[in-house]
Amino acid sequence: SDSGSDSGSEDSSLSDSELQAAFASGLLKPGLNVVLDERPKLRNDVEGLRQCLGEFQQRQLAWVERLDVTLGPVVDPVSQSASNKDAVDPENDFQREMSFYRQAQAAVLEALPRLRKLQVPTRRPDDYFAEMAKSDQQMQKIRQKLKSKQEAMERSEKAKQLRAMRKYGKKVQTEILQRRQKEKKNMLNAVKKYQKGLSDKLDFLDEEQTSSQGNKKGSASQRIKKGPNAKRRYKNQKFGFGGKKKGSKWNTKESFNDVSSFRSKVAHNKGPGKAGKGGRKALNKRPGKRARQKMKSRAR
């Protein structure tokens, strides 16, 4: 029996080798598989398609036999409007897939009530197992991928806006620094001119003071000046304003020219009793602090 099996296997191996040699030499003709030398030409048989459509229309089948639903996309819940076909960019994967999804959703919303009205079951029974084109896990992965892509686009837009805002802020900051440097340069030039005697104006000091006050108070110039508060009004009513206090003893043009009350002896310490009180020392006595301050203020 062993010898018979060995001979049978040897014959089968020889037959396989012979078949391979015949196939290589081209002696075998094609059987079930048809070998095509060139690709078939595609045909758009419009007349044939119209004929088939006419045959389907002549049958006048019920809708449950056809199950055709032709609708546009469902209304977008965000924009509360149906998406326009022209507005969908075919190169944008997210918009294209969302348009398909909304169109399918519209078809489901239209077909389900009609199927339930015709008492057609629309849910699979629990013991029904069939291989779907795409599993639920795969569809969830696609949905998560589309969602992540949309979030990435939103983050990209926010990043662009932040970059634009930072660019604008840097531009404003640069302009402020340039203006400050220009003001500082102008002030230094004015100080140099004043030191060299080329100019006798001190306007740059007033500008510096006003600019510093403006920086401290901010928009104080735009504030509306209000009247005195209640406490101040009560004191004014009780004690009165009291008239002018500061600057009341300042000289005017008339008082400066009036010398009728001037006495040279008293002014130059030559009056009676002046020499007896201190003699020569009284003449050289240093004036007090307040008198010195007044003298300095007059010299200015």
Short mmCIF file of C-alpha atoms in Angstrom, two decimals:
data_model
loop_
_atom_site.label_atom_id
_atom_site.label_comp_id
_atom_site.label_asym_id
_atom_site.label_seq_id
_atom_site.Cartn_x
_atom_site.Cartn_y
_atom_site.Cartn_z
CA SER A 1 0.00 0.00 0.00
CA ASP A 2 2.87 2.30 0.75
CA SER A 3 4.34 1.71 -2.68
CA GLY A 4 0.98 2.45 -4.29
CA SER A 5 0.62 5.75 -2.47
CA ASP A 6 4.13 6.77 -3.43
CA SER A 7 3.48 6.06 -7.07
CA GLY A 8 0.18 8.01 -6.97
CA SER A 9 1.86 11.06 -5.46
CA GLU A 10 4.64 10.82 -8.02
CA ASP A 11 2.08 10.74 -10.87
CA SER A 12 0.28 13.76 -9.44
CA SER A 13 3.55 15.66 -9.14
CA LEU A 14 4.40 14.80 -12.70
CA SER A 15 1.00 15.93 -13.89
CA ASP A 16 1.38 19.27 -12.08
CA SER A 17 4.78 19.84 -13.62
CA GLU A 18 3.42 18.99 -17.03
CA LEU A 19 0.51 21.42 -16.58
CA GLN A 20 2.89 24.17 -15.53
CA ALA A 21 5.09 23.52 -18.56
CA ALA A 22 2.07 23.57 -20.88
CA PHE A 23 0.82 26.83 -19.34
CA ALA A 24 4.26 28.39 -19.71
CA SER A 25 4.49 27.37 -23.37
CA GLY A 26 0.96 28.74 -24.07
CA LEU A 27 -0.64 25.42 -24.99
CA LEU A 28 -3.43 25.80 -22.41
CA LYS A 29 -6.47 27.80 -23.47
CA PRO A 30 -8.32 30.05 -20.99
CA GLY A 31 -11.22 28.39 -19.24
CA LEU A 32 -13.46 30.22 -16.80
CA ASN A 33 -11.22 33.29 -16.62
CA VAL A 34 -11.30 35.48 -19.69
CA VAL A 35 -8.01 37.13 -20.52
CA LEU A 36 -8.49 40.64 -21.88
CA ASP A 37 -5.76 42.08 -24.07
CA GLU A 38 -6.99 45.67 -23.69
CA ARG A 39 -9.34 47.55 -21.37
CA PRO A 40 -13.00 47.70 -22.50
CA LYS A 41 -14.26 51.06 -23.66
CA LEU A 42 -16.76 52.72 -21.36
CA ARG A 43 -20.15 53.44 -22.84
CA ASN A 44 -22.77 55.94 -21.74
CA ASP A 45 -25.89 54.33 -23.09
CA VAL A 46 -28.37 57.15 -22.50
CA GLU A 47 -31.12 55.57 -24.59
CA GLY A 48 -30.82 52.27 -22.77
CA LEU A 49 -30.98 53.98 -19.39
CA ARG A 50 -34.07 55.92 -20.42
CA GLN A 51 -35.68 52.72 -21.65
CA CYS A 52 -35.03 51.01 -18.31
CA LEU A 53 -36.42 54.02 -16.46
CA GLY A 54 -39.55 53.94 -18.60
CA GLU A 55 -40.03 50.25 -17.86
CA PHE A 56 -39.78 50.92 -14.12
CA GLN A 57 -42.29 53.75 -14.41
CA GLN A 58 -44.75 51.62 -16.34
CA ARG A 59 -44.77 49.01 -13.60
CA GLN A 60 -46.08 51.61 -11.10
CA LEU A 61 -44.68 49.82 -8.08
CA ALA A 62 -45.65 50.85 -4.57
CA TRP A 63 -43.26 53.01 -2.56
CA VAL A 64 -42.49 50.13 -0.22
CA GLU A 65 -41.11 48.25 -3.23
CA ARG A 66 -39.04 51.21 -4.42
CA LEU A 67 -37.99 52.90 -1.14
CA ASP A 68 -36.76 55.98 -3.02
CA VAL A 69 -36.30 59.21 -1.08
CA THR A 70 -34.93 62.30 -2.77
CA LEU A 71 -34.32 65.19 -0.39
CA GLY A 72 -31.83 67.91 0.29
CA PRO A 73 -29.69 68.21 3.43
CA VAL A 74 -31.45 68.62 6.75
CA VAL A 75 -31.56 72.05 8.42
CA ASP A 76 -28.34 72.89 10.25
CA PRO A 77 -29.16 73.26 13.99
CA VAL A 78 -26.40 75.83 14.43
CA SER A 79 -27.19 78.21 11.58
CA GLN A 80 -30.91 77.23 11.40
CA SER A 81 -30.70 77.01 7.61
CA ALA A 82 -30.21 74.25 5.07
CA SER A 83 -26.65 74.13 3.73
CA ASN A 84 -26.34 75.23 0.12
CA LYS A 85 -24.76 72.79 -2.31
CA ASP A 86 -22.63 75.53 -3.83
CA ALA A 87 -21.37 76.51 -0.36
CA VAL A 88 -19.88 73.05 0.24
CA ASP A 89 -16.24 72.89 -0.78
CA PRO A 90 -15.59 69.44 -2.34
CA GLU A 91 -11.94 69.65 -1.30
CA ASN A 92 -12.91 70.14 2.35
CA ASP A 93 -13.35 66.67 3.83
CA PHE A 94 -15.30 67.88 6.84
CA GLN A 95 -17.86 69.89 4.85
CA ARG A 96 -18.30 67.10 2.31
CA GLU A 97 -18.86 64.41 4.93
CA MET A 98 -21.22 66.65 6.91
CA SER A 99 -23.30 67.33 3.79
CA PHE A 100 -23.61 63.56 3.19
CA TYR A 101 -24.51 63.04 6.83
CA ARG A 102 -27.22 65.72 6.81
CA GLN A 103 -28.70 64.46 3.55
CA ALA A 104 -28.88 60.92 4.93
CA GLN A 105 -30.39 62.29 8.13
CA ALA A 106 -33.09 64.10 6.12
CA ALA A 107 -33.86 60.88 4.22
CA VAL A 108 -34.17 58.95 7.50
CA LEU A 109 -36.50 61.54 9.01
CA GLU A 110 -38.69 61.30 5.91
CA ALA A 111 -38.67 57.51 5.42
CA LEU A 112 -39.01 56.24 9.00
CA PRO A 113 -42.56 57.58 9.62
CA ARG A 114 -43.71 56.20 6.28
CA LEU A 115 -42.26 52.76 7.04
CA ARG A 116 -43.88 52.72 10.49
CA LYS A 117 -47.18 53.75 8.93
CA LEU A 118 -46.90 50.77 6.56
CA GLN A 119 -45.99 48.55 9.56
CA VAL A 120 -42.58 47.72 8.14
CA PRO A 121 -40.07 46.80 10.88
CA THR A 122 -37.15 49.20 10.94
CA ARG A 123 -35.07 47.75 13.77
CA ARG A 124 -33.04 44.58 13.62
CA PRO A 125 -34.08 41.85 16.04
CA ASP A 126 -31.69 40.98 18.83
CA ASP A 127 -30.83 37.60 17.31
CA TYR A 128 -30.12 39.04 13.84
CA PHE A 129 -26.46 39.04 12.93
CA ALA A 130 -25.20 40.41 9.66
CA GLU A 131 -21.88 41.76 8.53
CA MET A 132 -22.18 45.50 7.93
CA ALA A 133 -20.15 47.48 5.43
CA LYS A 134 -18.61 49.41 8.34
CA SER A 135 -18.81 48.54 11.99
CA ASP A 136 -20.06 50.90 14.67
CA GLN A 137 -16.54 51.18 16.06
CA GLN A 138 -15.24 52.26 12.66
CA MET A 139 -17.98 54.87 12.31
CA GLN A 140 -17.19 56.16 15.81
CA LYS A 141 -13.53 56.45 14.83
CA ILE A 142 -14.49 58.43 11.71
CA ARG A 143 -16.73 60.69 13.77
CA GLN A 144 -14.00 61.29 16.35
CA LYS A 145 -11.51 62.03 13.57
CA LEU A 146 -13.84 64.57 11.96
CA LYS A 147 -14.50 66.15 15.34
CA SER A 148 -10.79 66.40 16.14
CA LYS A 149 -10.15 67.91 12.72
CA GLN A 150 -12.82 70.56 13.31
CA GLU A 151 -11.36 71.36 16.74
CA ALA A 152 -7.89 71.65 15.19
CA MET A 153 -9.24 74.12 12.61
CA GLU A 154 -10.88 76.18 15.38
CA ARG A 155 -7.64 76.21 17.38
CA SER A 156 -5.76 77.29 14.27
CA GLU A 157 -8.19 80.19 13.72
CA LYS A 158 -7.84 81.27 17.36
CA ALA A 159 -4.05 81.10 17.09
CA LYS A 160 -4.18 83.29 13.96
CA GLN A 161 -6.32 85.85 15.77
CA LEU A 162 -3.95 85.86 18.76
CA ARG A 163 -0.95 86.35 16.48
CA ALA A 164 -2.68 89.25 14.75
CA MET A 165 -3.52 90.84 18.12
CA ARG A 166 0.05 90.41 19.35
CA LYS A 167 1.38 91.89 16.13
CA TYR A 168 -0.91 94.91 16.51
CA GLY A 169 0.09 95.30 20.19
CA LYS A 170 3.79 95.18 19.30
CA LYS A 171 3.20 97.78 16.59
CA VAL A 172 1.47 100.14 19.03
CA GLN A 173 4.18 99.58 21.64
CA THR A 174 6.91 100.31 19.07
CA GLU A 175 5.17 103.53 18.04
CA ILE A 176 4.94 104.65 21.69
CA LEU A 177 8.63 103.91 22.30
CA GLN A 178 9.63 105.78 19.15
CA ARG A 179 7.54 108.79 20.17
CA ARG A 180 9.10 108.81 23.64
CA GLN A 181 12.60 108.57 22.21
CA LYS A 182 11.83 111.44 19.84
CA GLU A 183 10.50 113.59 22.69
CA LYS A 184 13.54 112.79 24.81
CA LYS A 185 15.88 113.67 21.95
CA ASN A 186 14.10 116.98 21.33
CA MET A 187 14.26 117.85 25.03
CA LEU A 188 18.01 117.06 25.22
CA ASN A 189 18.64 119.22 22.16
CA ALA A 190 16.67 122.07 23.73
CA VAL A 191 18.67 121.72 26.99
CA LYS A 192 21.95 121.82 25.08
CA LYS A 193 20.86 124.93 23.20
CA TYR A 194 19.87 126.60 26.47
CA GLN A 195 23.20 125.68 28.10
CA LYS A 196 25.15 127.06 25.15
CA GLY A 197 23.13 130.27 25.20
CA LEU A 198 21.60 129.70 21.77
CA SER A 199 18.09 129.86 23.21
CA ASP A 200 16.51 131.51 26.25
CA LYS A 201 13.24 129.57 26.21
CA LEU A 202 12.37 127.02 28.89
CA ASP A 203 9.28 125.62 27.21
CA PHE A 204 10.65 122.08 27.29
CA LEU A 205 10.39 122.07 31.10
CA ASP A 206 6.70 122.92 30.93
CA GLU A 207 6.14 120.18 28.35
CA GLU A 208 7.95 117.64 30.53
CA GLN A 209 5.92 118.60 33.59
CA THR A 210 2.62 118.41 31.74
CA SER A 211 3.53 115.05 30.20
CA SER A 212 4.48 113.62 33.63
CA GLN A 213 1.25 114.89 35.17
CA GLY A 214 -0.69 113.40 32.26
CA ASN A 215 0.96 110.02 32.83
CA LYS A 216 0.17 110.09 36.55
CA LYS A 217 -3.42 111.23 36.31
CA GLY A 218 -4.24 109.39 33.09
CA SER A 219 -7.29 110.93 31.55
CA ALA A 220 -7.65 113.63 34.21
CA SER A 221 -8.05 116.31 31.52
CA GLN A 222 -11.15 114.54 30.29
CA ARG A 223 -12.78 114.54 33.72
CA ILE A 224 -15.54 117.02 34.33
CA LYS A 225 -14.76 119.41 37.16
CA LYS A 226 -17.40 119.17 39.83
CA GLY A 227 -18.22 121.70 42.48
CA PRO A 228 -17.12 121.50 46.13
CA ASN A 229 -18.38 118.66 48.24
CA ALA A 230 -20.96 118.99 51.03
CA LYS A 231 -18.38 119.57 53.77
CA ARG A 232 -16.72 122.38 51.86
CA ARG A 233 -20.06 124.01 51.06
CA TYR A 234 -21.05 123.90 54.76
CA LYS A 235 -17.80 125.55 55.85
CA ASN A 236 -18.12 128.23 53.19
CA GLN A 237 -21.64 128.96 54.38
CA LYS A 238 -20.58 129.05 58.05
CA PHE A 239 -17.28 130.93 57.92
CA GLY A 240 -17.40 132.66 54.55
CA PHE A 241 -14.77 132.61 51.87
CA GLY A 242 -12.57 135.15 53.65
CA GLY A 243 -11.42 136.86 50.49
CA LYS A 244 -8.15 136.48 48.71
CA LYS A 245 -5.25 135.08 50.76
CA LYS A 246 -2.33 134.14 48.54
CA GLY A 247 -0.72 136.90 46.57
CA SER A 248 -2.59 139.65 48.40
CA LYS A 249 0.69 141.50 49.23
CA TRP A 250 2.17 141.30 45.78
CA ASN A 251 3.26 144.59 44.21
CA THR A 252 1.37 146.07 41.35
CA LYS A 253 2.50 148.64 38.83
CA GLU A 254 0.93 151.51 40.87
CA SER A 255 2.37 150.36 44.22
CA PHE A 256 5.79 149.90 42.66
CA ASN A 257 5.86 153.44 41.28
CA ASP A 258 4.48 154.98 44.52
CA VAL A 259 7.50 156.11 46.65
CA SER A 260 5.71 158.63 48.85
CA SER A 261 6.12 156.54 52.01
CA PHE A 262 9.81 155.85 51.41
CA ARG A 263 12.20 157.17 54.15
CA SER A 264 15.86 156.84 53.38
CA LYS A 265 17.02 157.11 56.99
CA VAL A 266 14.88 154.31 58.16
CA ALA A 267 15.66 152.20 55.06
CA HIS A 268 19.44 152.54 55.52
CA ASN A 269 19.44 152.15 59.34
CA LYS A 270 20.38 155.77 59.89
CA GLY A 271 17.55 156.67 62.18
CA PRO A 272 17.91 157.62 65.88
CA GLY A 273 18.87 154.79 68.19
CA LYS A 274 20.05 152.50 65.42
CA ALA A 275 23.74 152.83 66.16
CA GLY A 276 23.25 152.57 69.95
CA LYS A 277 21.56 149.15 69.83
CA GLY A 278 24.26 147.29 68.07
CA GLY A 279 26.51 149.74 66.42
CA ARG A 280 28.32 148.34 63.46
CA LYS A 281 27.18 144.79 64.23
CA ALA A 282 23.53 145.72 63.79
CA LEU A 283 24.23 146.85 60.25
CA ASN A 284 25.90 143.53 59.32
CA LYS A 285 23.32 141.32 61.00
CA ARG A 286 22.31 138.35 58.86
CA PRO A 287 18.63 138.47 57.87
CA GLY A 288 16.34 135.69 59.05
CA LYS A 289 15.45 132.54 57.15
CA ARG A 290 12.10 133.83 55.90
CA ALA A 291 13.68 137.08 54.77
CA ARG A 292 16.34 135.15 52.87
CA GLN A 293 13.66 133.02 51.18
CA LYS A 294 11.79 136.13 50.11
CA MET A 295 14.99 137.61 48.73
CA LYS A 296 15.64 134.43 46.73
CA SER A 297 12.11 134.38 45.37
CA ARG A 298 12.42 138.03 44.29
CA ALA A 299 15.77 137.32 42.61
CA ARG A 300 14.10 134.62 40.52
#
